[in-house]
Amino acid sequence: MEDYAASSDDEYRYSDPEDSVDAFDNDDNDYQLVSSKGPSTQVITKESLLAAQKEDLRRVMDMLSVREQHARTLLIFHRWDVEKLFAVYVDRGKHFLFSEAGVTVDEHRDSNSSAAPSTIMCEICIEDVPSDETTKMDCGHCFCNGCWTEHFIVKINEGQSKRIRCMAHKCYSICDEAVVRTLLSKKHPDMAEKYERFLLESYIEDNKRVKWCPSTPHCGNAIRVEDDELCEVECSCGLQFCFSCLSEAHSPCSCLMWELWAKKCRDESETVNWITVHTKPCPKCHKPVEKNGGCNLVSCICGQAFCWLCGGATGREHTWSSIAGHSCGRYKEQEKTAERAKRDLYRYMHYHNRYKAHTDSFKLESKLKETIQEKIAVSEEKDSTLRDYSWVNNGLSRLFRSRRVLSYSYAFAFYMFGDELFKEEMTEAQREIKQNLFEDQQQQLEANVEKLSKILEEPFETFEDDKVMEIRMQIINLTTIIDKLCQKMYECIENDLLGSLHIGVHNIAPYKSKGIEKASELSVCWTNEANNTGKFLLQFLES
């Protein structure tokens, strides 16, 4: 009867990276965040994935004095939430923790090994099998290697490879991963590789603190957040995204607001609104008909005549003011429906036009970066007392961030003060007060952003030192003012608007003065013993 020992627990050692790099290197160090401290984020590459997994495994192994395979089973059950695992251990005890996750640490396999019979009847295939062709799990159940192997293959193909249970009836123990790995490798190395891949990627797929970067094409990186999952991060590939919903960074919109807004902008819902406002359905074929004259008797291409006022089918005899044998009794109701659709369309256009205007401005102003660097290069070559031009880069960085905030603030306002999400949460009077408060702050921010944009476009490289100093003070002052206004807007949203509604689903990522946090790479140092194993496992991710 075969027995398998766990692999060495000290194969790898990792080193924590330095604090994450700011999204913009030239930012003023005096900038503060609205929240106390944002979450630290790390990029997990193919090379560091194994070390990141080992980090959590080591914590559980040290705390509970268990082998790596048991630590992994516990962590997979608790979705790699180490703190939750420890909380269950403290509150319910070790026995409950292990039994709930299907971990058996009793070494049944070693008991009475010297008195083991030469043959054992496998209870699955009901055949006598030599004892050296059978395997006993930690739970004590023993079956032939052939049945175990087929069981493993079935479970892996069913997508249950991360938690393969024992074959015995009503046994909920999880099979030893060393056994699974060894038996599969003998006759099915491709399945063994697949099993290894699933175990390795479980750290990302089942971990709420770790998610794949949503870049297209995929960069191969994952992002790990240490504290708050409600944040916006930047991968080392340059993509900025919301960690919660994996869409583009969208604060101050909540994830649900942004999902609805993105759908509204890309689908044909507003085309339907236009059709509702400008056409009427034919009462016969139901196709939309647009009125192209002043007469209220219209004809569809199918030949059906109907009244434009009420939509009812009629004959063709009519005068300018009436239709023979027809009178409208539902004119006002139809008019209200059309007016409501027209109002909703105009409201959407108001917010969408301003959202798009700031988005377009951001794209155009992005071209300023190269122009600004050229201006700085020319200024530095001049015989001038000014040598530090970091204030220009700071102003440009602030312009980019505030444009983004302004753009998404219109999508936020569309849902915050509309009927789609909060109709029952506020009275009309409360809605008006909140809207005026928000729009006042939005307008102040917008006015100062436009001032900053105009000043940054000035040809300061051609100005005298006195004029450049004047522009410098204007940019520094506007940068500080805009930062404070963005901060106030987020505080208003979190405390006065969303906070007063007590709806947890609409939480937003906190404002960060220094911009979206750029995740730092998790560095790893391989020992000689683990180097070959690490490279072997990485082949699964690259294939």
Coordinates of C-alpha atoms in Angstrom, one line a residue:
M1 CA 0.0 0.0 0.0
E2 CA 1.5 3.3 -1.1
D3 CA 2.0 6.3 1.1
Y4 CA 2.7 9.8 0.1
A5 CA 4.4 12.5 2.2
A6 CA 3.8 16.2 1.7
S7 CA 6.4 18.2 -0.1
S8 CA 8.7 20.5 1.8
D9 CA 7.1 23.5 3.4
D10 CA 10.2 25.7 3.1
E11 CA 10.7 25.5 -0.7
Y12 CA 10.1 29.1 -1.3
R13 CA 10.7 32.4 0.4
Y14 CA 9.4 35.8 -0.6
S15 CA 10.2 39.4 0.0
D16 CA 7.6 42.1 0.3
P17 CA 8.1 44.9 -2.2
E18 CA 8.4 48.6 -1.3
D19 CA 5.4 50.8 -0.9
S20 CA 3.4 51.1 -4.1
V21 CA 4.6 53.8 -6.5
D22 CA 2.4 56.9 -7.0
A23 CA 0.5 57.1 -10.2
F24 CA 2.3 60.4 -10.9
D25 CA 5.9 60.8 -9.9
N26 CA 5.8 64.6 -9.8
D27 CA 2.9 65.1 -7.4
D28 CA 3.2 67.5 -4.5
N29 CA 3.8 65.5 -1.4
D30 CA 1.5 67.7 0.6
Y31 CA -1.6 66.2 -1.1
Q32 CA -3.8 64.3 1.2
L33 CA -6.4 61.6 0.8
V34 CA -10.0 62.0 1.9
S35 CA -9.8 58.6 3.6
S36 CA -7.1 57.9 6.1
K37 CA -5.1 55.4 4.1
G38 CA -6.0 53.6 0.9
P39 CA -5.4 49.9 0.4
S40 CA -2.0 48.7 -0.6
T41 CA -2.1 46.8 -3.9
Q42 CA 0.3 44.4 -5.4
V43 CA 0.7 42.9 -8.9
I44 CA 1.0 39.1 -9.0
T45 CA 2.7 37.9 -12.1
K46 CA 3.1 34.4 -13.3
E47 CA 6.5 34.3 -11.6
S48 CA 5.2 35.5 -8.2
L49 CA 1.9 33.6 -8.1
L50 CA 3.4 30.6 -6.4
A51 CA 5.1 32.8 -3.8
A52 CA 1.9 34.8 -3.1
Q53 CA 0.1 31.5 -2.5
K54 CA 2.9 30.3 -0.2
E55 CA 2.6 33.4 1.9
D56 CA -1.0 32.6 3.0
L57 CA -0.2 28.9 3.3
R58 CA 2.7 29.6 5.6
R59 CA 0.5 31.7 7.9
V60 CA -2.1 28.9 8.3
M61 CA 0.6 26.2 8.6
D62 CA 2.4 28.1 11.4
M63 CA -0.8 28.9 13.3
L64 CA -2.5 25.5 13.1
S65 CA 0.6 23.3 12.8
V66 CA -0.6 21.5 9.7
R67 CA 0.9 20.3 6.5
E68 CA 0.7 22.4 3.3
Q69 CA -1.9 20.2 1.7
H70 CA -4.2 20.6 4.7
A71 CA -3.6 24.4 4.9
R72 CA -4.5 24.7 1.2
T73 CA -7.7 22.7 1.7
L74 CA -8.7 25.0 4.6
L75 CA -7.9 28.1 2.6
I76 CA -9.8 27.0 -0.5
F77 CA -12.9 26.2 1.6
H78 CA -12.7 29.7 3.1
R79 CA -11.9 31.3 -0.3
W80 CA -8.3 32.2 0.8
D81 CA -9.6 34.5 3.5
V82 CA -7.0 33.9 6.2
E83 CA -8.7 36.3 8.7
K84 CA -12.0 34.5 8.3
L85 CA -10.3 31.1 8.8
F86 CA -8.6 32.3 12.0
A87 CA -11.9 33.7 13.2
V88 CA -13.7 30.4 12.8
Y89 CA -10.7 28.7 14.6
V90 CA -11.0 31.1 17.6
D91 CA -14.8 31.0 17.8
R92 CA -15.6 27.3 16.9
G93 CA -12.4 25.5 17.6
K94 CA -10.0 23.4 15.6
H95 CA -12.2 20.3 15.3
F96 CA -15.1 22.3 13.8
L97 CA -12.8 24.1 11.5
F98 CA -11.3 20.9 10.1
S99 CA -14.5 18.9 9.8
E100 CA -16.3 21.7 8.1
A101 CA -13.6 21.9 5.4
G102 CA -13.2 18.2 5.1
V103 CA -9.7 18.0 6.6
T104 CA -8.7 14.8 8.4
V105 CA -5.3 14.8 10.1
D106 CA -5.6 11.4 11.8
E107 CA -2.8 9.3 10.3
H108 CA -4.9 6.1 9.6
R109 CA -2.5 5.2 6.8
D110 CA 0.3 4.3 9.2
S111 CA -1.6 2.2 11.7
N112 CA -0.8 -1.5 11.7
S113 CA 1.1 -1.1 8.4
S114 CA 3.4 -4.1 9.3
A115 CA 0.3 -6.4 9.6
A116 CA -1.2 -5.3 6.3
P117 CA -2.5 -8.3 4.1
S118 CA -0.9 -9.1 0.8
T119 CA -4.1 -8.5 -1.0
I120 CA -7.0 -6.1 -0.3
M121 CA -10.5 -6.2 -1.8
C122 CA -11.4 -2.8 -3.3
E123 CA -15.0 -2.0 -2.3
I124 CA -15.4 0.0 -5.5
C125 CA -14.6 -2.5 -8.2
I126 CA -15.1 -5.5 -5.9
E127 CA -11.8 -7.1 -6.9
D128 CA -8.8 -8.4 -4.9
V129 CA -5.9 -6.2 -5.5
P130 CA -2.2 -6.5 -4.3
S131 CA -1.8 -4.2 -1.3
D132 CA 1.0 -2.3 -3.0
E133 CA -1.5 -1.3 -5.7
T134 CA -3.9 0.3 -3.2
T135 CA -3.8 3.7 -1.5
K136 CA -5.3 4.7 1.9
M137 CA -6.2 8.3 2.5
D138 CA -5.9 10.3 5.8
C139 CA -9.6 9.4 6.5
G140 CA -8.7 5.7 6.6
H141 CA -10.5 4.6 3.4
C142 CA -8.5 2.4 1.1
F143 CA -9.2 1.6 -2.5
C144 CA -7.2 0.4 -5.5
N145 CA -5.1 2.9 -7.5
G146 CA -7.1 2.3 -10.6
C147 CA -10.4 3.3 -9.0
W148 CA -8.8 6.3 -7.3
T149 CA -7.3 7.5 -10.6
E150 CA -10.6 7.2 -12.5
H151 CA -12.3 9.0 -9.6
F152 CA -9.8 11.9 -9.8
I153 CA -10.2 12.2 -13.6
V154 CA -14.0 12.4 -13.3
K155 CA -13.9 15.1 -10.6
I156 CA -11.3 17.1 -12.5
N157 CA -13.4 17.0 -15.7
E158 CA -16.5 18.0 -13.6
G159 CA -14.6 21.1 -12.4
Q160 CA -14.2 19.8 -8.8
S161 CA -10.5 19.4 -8.8
K162 CA -9.9 21.9 -6.0
R163 CA -11.9 19.8 -3.5
I164 CA -11.9 16.1 -4.5
R165 CA -13.7 14.1 -1.9
C166 CA -13.1 10.6 -0.8
M167 CA -15.0 7.9 -2.7
A168 CA -16.4 6.2 0.4
H169 CA -20.1 6.6 1.1
K170 CA -20.9 9.6 3.3
C171 CA -17.2 10.5 3.7
Y172 CA -16.6 14.2 3.2
S173 CA -12.8 14.2 3.7
I174 CA -10.8 15.9 0.9
C175 CA -8.3 13.7 -0.8
D176 CA -4.6 14.2 -0.3
E177 CA -3.3 16.4 -3.1
A178 CA 0.0 14.5 -3.1
V179 CA -1.9 11.3 -3.8
V180 CA -3.9 12.9 -6.6
R181 CA -0.8 14.3 -8.2
T182 CA 1.2 11.1 -8.0
L183 CA -1.5 8.7 -9.2
L184 CA -2.4 10.9 -12.1
S185 CA 1.2 11.4 -13.2
K186 CA 1.7 7.7 -13.7
K187 CA -0.8 7.2 -16.6
H188 CA -2.4 10.6 -17.2
P189 CA 0.3 13.4 -17.0
D190 CA -2.0 15.8 -18.9
M191 CA -4.6 15.5 -16.2
A192 CA -1.9 15.9 -13.5
E193 CA -0.9 19.2 -15.2
K194 CA -4.5 20.3 -15.3
Y195 CA -4.9 19.5 -11.6
E196 CA -1.7 21.5 -10.8
R197 CA -3.0 24.4 -12.8
F198 CA -6.3 24.5 -11.0
L199 CA -4.7 24.3 -7.6
L200 CA -2.3 27.2 -8.5
E201 CA -5.0 29.4 -10.0
S202 CA -7.4 28.8 -7.1
Y203 CA -5.5 31.5 -5.3
I204 CA -6.9 33.9 -7.8
E205 CA -10.2 32.4 -8.9
D206 CA -11.4 31.8 -5.4
N207 CA -9.8 34.7 -3.6
K208 CA -11.9 37.8 -3.0
R209 CA -8.7 39.8 -2.4
V210 CA -7.1 38.8 -5.7
K211 CA -8.5 39.3 -9.2
W212 CA -7.2 39.0 -12.8
C213 CA -6.4 42.2 -14.5
P214 CA -9.2 42.8 -17.1
S215 CA -6.9 44.0 -19.8
T216 CA -7.5 42.9 -23.4
P217 CA -5.5 41.2 -24.6
H218 CA -4.8 39.8 -21.1
C219 CA -1.5 40.9 -19.7
G220 CA -1.3 37.7 -17.5
N221 CA -1.2 39.7 -14.2
A222 CA -3.4 39.6 -11.2
I223 CA -4.0 42.3 -8.6
R224 CA -4.0 41.7 -4.8
V225 CA -5.6 44.2 -2.5
E226 CA -4.6 44.1 1.2
D227 CA -7.4 46.0 2.8
D228 CA -10.5 47.5 1.2
E229 CA -11.9 45.7 -1.9
L230 CA -13.8 48.9 -2.9
C231 CA -10.9 50.7 -4.6
E232 CA -9.5 51.6 -8.0
V233 CA -6.1 50.3 -9.0
E234 CA -3.6 50.5 -11.9
C235 CA -1.9 47.3 -13.1
S236 CA 1.7 47.3 -14.2
C237 CA 0.4 47.0 -17.8
G238 CA -1.0 50.5 -17.4
L239 CA -4.7 49.6 -17.2
Q240 CA -6.7 51.4 -14.5
F241 CA -9.9 49.7 -13.3
C242 CA -12.4 49.3 -10.5
F243 CA -11.3 46.3 -8.4
S244 CA -14.9 45.6 -7.3
C245 CA -16.6 45.3 -10.7
L246 CA -13.5 45.0 -13.0
S247 CA -14.8 47.7 -15.3
E248 CA -12.9 50.9 -16.0
A249 CA -12.3 53.2 -13.0
H250 CA -15.6 55.1 -12.6
S251 CA -15.7 56.9 -9.2
P252 CA -17.7 58.9 -8.1
C253 CA -20.2 56.5 -9.7
S254 CA -21.0 53.4 -7.8
C255 CA -20.5 50.1 -9.7
L256 CA -24.3 49.7 -10.3
M257 CA -24.6 53.2 -11.5
W258 CA -21.7 52.8 -14.0
E259 CA -23.1 49.4 -15.2
L260 CA -26.4 51.1 -15.9
W261 CA -24.8 54.1 -17.5
A262 CA -22.5 52.1 -19.8
K263 CA -25.4 50.0 -20.9
K264 CA -27.5 53.0 -21.6
C265 CA -24.8 54.7 -23.6
R266 CA -24.1 51.6 -25.8
D267 CA -27.5 50.1 -26.4
E268 CA -30.4 51.5 -28.4
S269 CA -32.6 52.5 -25.4
E270 CA -32.5 56.2 -26.4
T271 CA -33.3 55.4 -30.0
V272 CA -36.4 53.7 -28.7
N273 CA -37.2 56.9 -26.8
W274 CA -36.8 58.9 -30.0
I275 CA -39.2 56.6 -31.8
T276 CA -41.7 56.9 -28.9
V277 CA -41.5 60.7 -29.1
H278 CA -41.6 61.1 -32.9
T279 CA -43.6 58.1 -34.2
K280 CA -46.8 56.2 -33.6
P281 CA -47.4 52.5 -34.1
C282 CA -49.7 51.4 -36.9
P283 CA -52.8 49.8 -35.4
K284 CA -52.6 47.1 -38.1
C285 CA -49.0 46.1 -38.7
H286 CA -47.6 47.8 -35.6
K287 CA -44.7 49.4 -37.5
P288 CA -43.6 52.9 -36.4
V289 CA -45.0 55.7 -38.5
E290 CA -43.6 59.2 -38.6
K291 CA -45.9 62.1 -39.4
N292 CA -44.6 64.3 -42.2
G293 CA -47.5 66.8 -42.6
G294 CA -50.0 68.8 -40.6
C295 CA -53.0 66.6 -41.1
N296 CA -53.9 64.3 -38.2
L297 CA -55.0 61.5 -40.5
V298 CA -51.9 59.5 -41.4
S299 CA -51.5 56.4 -43.5
C300 CA -49.1 53.5 -43.0
I301 CA -47.3 51.8 -45.9
C302 CA -49.5 48.8 -45.3
G303 CA -52.5 50.9 -46.3
Q304 CA -54.1 51.4 -42.9
A305 CA -55.3 54.9 -42.0
F306 CA -55.3 56.0 -38.4
C307 CA -55.6 59.0 -36.2
W308 CA -52.3 60.6 -35.1
L309 CA -53.9 62.0 -31.9
C310 CA -55.1 58.7 -30.4
G311 CA -53.6 56.0 -32.7
G312 CA -56.9 54.5 -33.5
A313 CA -57.7 52.9 -36.9
T314 CA -60.0 55.1 -39.0
G315 CA -61.4 55.4 -42.5
R316 CA -60.0 57.8 -45.1
E317 CA -62.8 60.4 -45.2
H318 CA -61.8 63.5 -43.3
T319 CA -61.6 67.3 -43.1
W320 CA -58.7 69.4 -41.8
S321 CA -60.1 69.3 -38.3
S322 CA -62.0 66.0 -38.0
I323 CA -62.2 62.4 -39.3
A324 CA -65.5 61.0 -40.4
G325 CA -67.0 58.6 -37.8
H326 CA -64.2 59.1 -35.4
S327 CA -63.6 61.1 -32.2
C328 CA -60.7 61.1 -29.8
G329 CA -61.3 60.4 -26.1
R330 CA -57.8 59.5 -25.1
Y331 CA -55.9 62.4 -26.5
K332 CA -54.6 63.8 -23.2
E333 CA -53.4 60.4 -22.0
Q334 CA -51.4 59.8 -25.2
E335 CA -50.0 63.4 -25.0
K336 CA -48.8 62.8 -21.5
T337 CA -47.0 59.6 -22.5
A338 CA -45.2 61.3 -25.4
E339 CA -44.3 64.3 -23.2
R340 CA -42.8 62.1 -20.5
A341 CA -40.7 60.2 -23.1
K342 CA -39.6 63.5 -24.6
R343 CA -38.6 64.8 -21.1
D344 CA -36.6 61.6 -20.3
L345 CA -34.8 61.9 -23.6
Y346 CA -33.9 65.5 -23.1
R347 CA -32.7 64.8 -19.6
Y348 CA -30.5 62.0 -20.8
M349 CA -29.1 64.2 -23.5
H350 CA -28.3 66.9 -21.0
Y351 CA -26.1 64.6 -18.8
H352 CA -24.7 62.6 -21.7
N353 CA -23.6 65.7 -23.6
R354 CA -21.7 67.0 -20.6
Y355 CA -20.2 63.6 -19.8
K356 CA -19.0 63.2 -23.3
A357 CA -17.7 66.8 -23.4
H358 CA -15.4 66.2 -20.5
T359 CA -14.4 62.8 -21.9
D360 CA -13.5 64.4 -25.2
S361 CA -11.6 67.2 -23.4
F362 CA -9.6 64.7 -21.5
K363 CA -8.6 63.0 -24.8
L364 CA -7.5 66.3 -26.3
E365 CA -5.7 67.4 -23.2
S366 CA -3.8 64.2 -23.1
K367 CA -1.9 65.5 -26.1
L368 CA -0.7 68.4 -23.9
K369 CA 1.8 66.1 -22.1
E370 CA 4.2 66.0 -25.0
T371 CA 3.7 69.7 -25.7
I372 CA 4.3 70.6 -22.0
Q373 CA 7.5 68.6 -22.0
E374 CA 8.7 70.5 -25.1
K375 CA 7.9 73.8 -23.5
I376 CA 9.8 72.8 -20.3
A377 CA 12.8 71.7 -22.4
V378 CA 12.9 75.1 -24.2
S379 CA 12.4 77.0 -20.9
E380 CA 15.3 75.1 -19.2
E381 CA 17.7 76.1 -22.0
K382 CA 16.9 79.8 -21.5
D383 CA 19.1 82.0 -19.4
S384 CA 16.6 82.1 -16.6
T385 CA 16.6 82.0 -12.8
L386 CA 13.8 79.4 -12.9
R387 CA 15.0 75.8 -12.9
D388 CA 12.2 73.9 -11.3
Y389 CA 9.1 73.2 -13.5
S390 CA 7.5 70.5 -11.5
W391 CA 4.6 72.7 -10.9
V392 CA 3.6 72.4 -14.6
N393 CA 3.6 68.6 -14.4
N394 CA 1.6 68.8 -11.1
G395 CA -0.9 71.0 -12.8
L396 CA -1.2 68.7 -15.8
S397 CA -1.7 65.7 -13.5
R398 CA -4.4 67.5 -11.6
L399 CA -6.1 68.5 -14.8
F400 CA -6.3 64.8 -16.0
R401 CA -7.7 63.6 -12.7
S402 CA -10.3 66.3 -12.2
R403 CA -11.5 65.8 -15.8
R404 CA -12.1 62.2 -15.1
V405 CA -14.0 63.1 -11.9
L406 CA -16.1 65.7 -13.7
S407 CA -16.9 63.3 -16.5
Y408 CA -18.2 60.5 -14.2
S409 CA -19.9 63.0 -11.9
Y410 CA -22.5 63.6 -14.7
A411 CA -23.3 59.9 -14.9
F412 CA -23.6 59.9 -11.1
A413 CA -26.0 62.8 -11.1
F414 CA -28.2 61.2 -13.8
Y415 CA -29.0 58.3 -11.5
M416 CA -28.7 60.1 -8.2
F417 CA -31.4 62.6 -9.0
G418 CA -33.5 60.5 -11.5
D419 CA -36.3 58.1 -10.9
E420 CA -34.4 54.9 -11.8
L421 CA -32.7 54.1 -8.5
F422 CA -33.8 56.5 -5.7
K423 CA -37.4 57.5 -6.5
E424 CA -38.8 56.0 -3.3
E425 CA -35.8 57.1 -1.2
M426 CA -36.3 60.9 -1.3
T427 CA -39.2 63.3 -1.5
E428 CA -39.2 65.8 -4.3
A429 CA -38.2 68.6 -1.9
Q430 CA -35.3 66.5 -0.6
R431 CA -34.2 65.7 -4.1
E432 CA -34.2 69.3 -5.1
I433 CA -32.1 70.3 -2.1
K434 CA -29.6 67.6 -2.7
Q435 CA -29.4 68.3 -6.4
N436 CA -28.7 72.0 -5.8
L437 CA -26.0 71.2 -3.3
F438 CA -24.3 68.8 -5.6
E439 CA -24.6 71.0 -8.7
D440 CA -23.2 74.0 -6.9
Q441 CA -20.0 72.0 -6.1
Q442 CA -19.9 70.5 -9.6
Q443 CA -20.1 74.0 -11.2
Q444 CA -17.3 75.3 -9.0
L445 CA -15.1 72.4 -9.9
E446 CA -15.9 72.8 -13.6
A447 CA -15.1 76.5 -13.6
N448 CA -11.7 76.0 -12.0
V449 CA -10.8 73.0 -14.2
E450 CA -11.5 75.1 -17.3
K451 CA -9.3 77.9 -15.9
L452 CA -6.5 75.5 -15.3
S453 CA -6.8 74.0 -18.8
K454 CA -6.6 77.4 -20.3
I455 CA -3.5 78.5 -18.3
L456 CA -1.7 75.2 -19.1
E457 CA -2.0 76.0 -22.8
E458 CA -0.2 79.3 -22.4
P459 CA 3.1 79.5 -24.3
F460 CA 5.0 80.1 -21.1
E461 CA 8.3 79.2 -22.7
T462 CA 8.2 82.5 -24.6
F463 CA 7.4 84.7 -21.5
E464 CA 9.7 86.7 -19.3
D465 CA 10.5 85.4 -15.8
D466 CA 8.0 87.7 -14.1
K467 CA 5.1 86.4 -16.3
V468 CA 6.2 82.8 -15.8
M469 CA 6.2 83.3 -12.0
E470 CA 2.7 84.7 -12.2
I471 CA 1.5 81.7 -14.2
R472 CA 3.3 79.4 -11.8
M473 CA 1.4 80.9 -8.8
Q474 CA -1.9 80.6 -10.7
I475 CA -1.3 76.9 -11.5
I476 CA -0.2 76.1 -8.0
N477 CA -3.3 77.8 -6.5
L478 CA -5.7 76.3 -9.0
T479 CA -4.2 72.8 -8.4
T480 CA -4.8 73.2 -4.6
I481 CA -8.3 74.6 -5.1
I482 CA -9.3 71.8 -7.5
D483 CA -8.0 69.1 -5.2
K484 CA -10.0 70.6 -2.3
L485 CA -13.1 70.8 -4.5
C486 CA -12.8 67.2 -5.6
Q487 CA -12.4 66.2 -2.0
K488 CA -15.5 68.2 -1.0
M489 CA -17.5 66.6 -3.8
Y490 CA -16.6 63.1 -2.7
E491 CA -17.4 64.0 0.9
C492 CA -20.8 65.4 -0.2
I493 CA -21.6 62.2 -2.2
E494 CA -20.5 59.9 0.6
N495 CA -22.1 61.8 3.5
D496 CA -24.9 64.0 2.3
L497 CA -26.2 62.1 -0.8
L498 CA -25.5 58.3 -0.6
G499 CA -24.7 58.2 3.1
S500 CA -28.1 59.6 4.1
L501 CA -29.9 56.9 2.1
H502 CA -28.3 53.9 4.0
I503 CA -28.0 51.8 0.8
G504 CA -24.8 49.8 0.9
V505 CA -24.9 48.7 -2.7
H506 CA -24.0 52.2 -3.9
N507 CA -20.7 52.7 -2.1
I508 CA -18.0 54.4 -4.1
A509 CA -14.2 54.1 -4.2
P510 CA -12.6 56.8 -2.0
Y511 CA -11.0 59.9 -3.6
K512 CA -7.3 59.8 -3.8
S513 CA -5.5 63.1 -4.2
K514 CA -2.4 61.4 -5.8
G515 CA -4.6 59.6 -8.3
I516 CA -5.4 55.9 -8.8
E517 CA -2.9 53.8 -6.9
K518 CA -0.4 51.9 -9.1
A519 CA 0.1 48.4 -7.8
S520 CA 3.7 47.4 -7.0
E521 CA 5.0 44.0 -8.1
L522 CA 5.3 41.3 -5.5
S523 CA 9.0 40.3 -5.6
V524 CA 10.1 36.8 -4.9
C525 CA 13.4 35.1 -4.3
W526 CA 13.6 31.4 -5.2
T527 CA 15.7 29.0 -3.3
N528 CA 17.7 26.4 -5.3
E529 CA 15.5 23.6 -4.1
A530 CA 12.3 25.4 -5.3
N531 CA 13.7 26.9 -8.5
N532 CA 13.0 23.9 -10.8
T533 CA 9.5 23.2 -9.2
G534 CA 8.5 26.9 -9.7
K535 CA 9.6 26.9 -13.3
F536 CA 7.7 23.7 -13.9
L537 CA 4.5 25.1 -12.4
L538 CA 4.8 28.2 -14.4
Q539 CA 4.6 26.2 -17.6
F540 CA 1.0 25.5 -16.8
L541 CA 0.1 29.2 -16.8
E542 CA 1.9 29.8 -20.1
S543 CA 0.4 26.9 -21.9

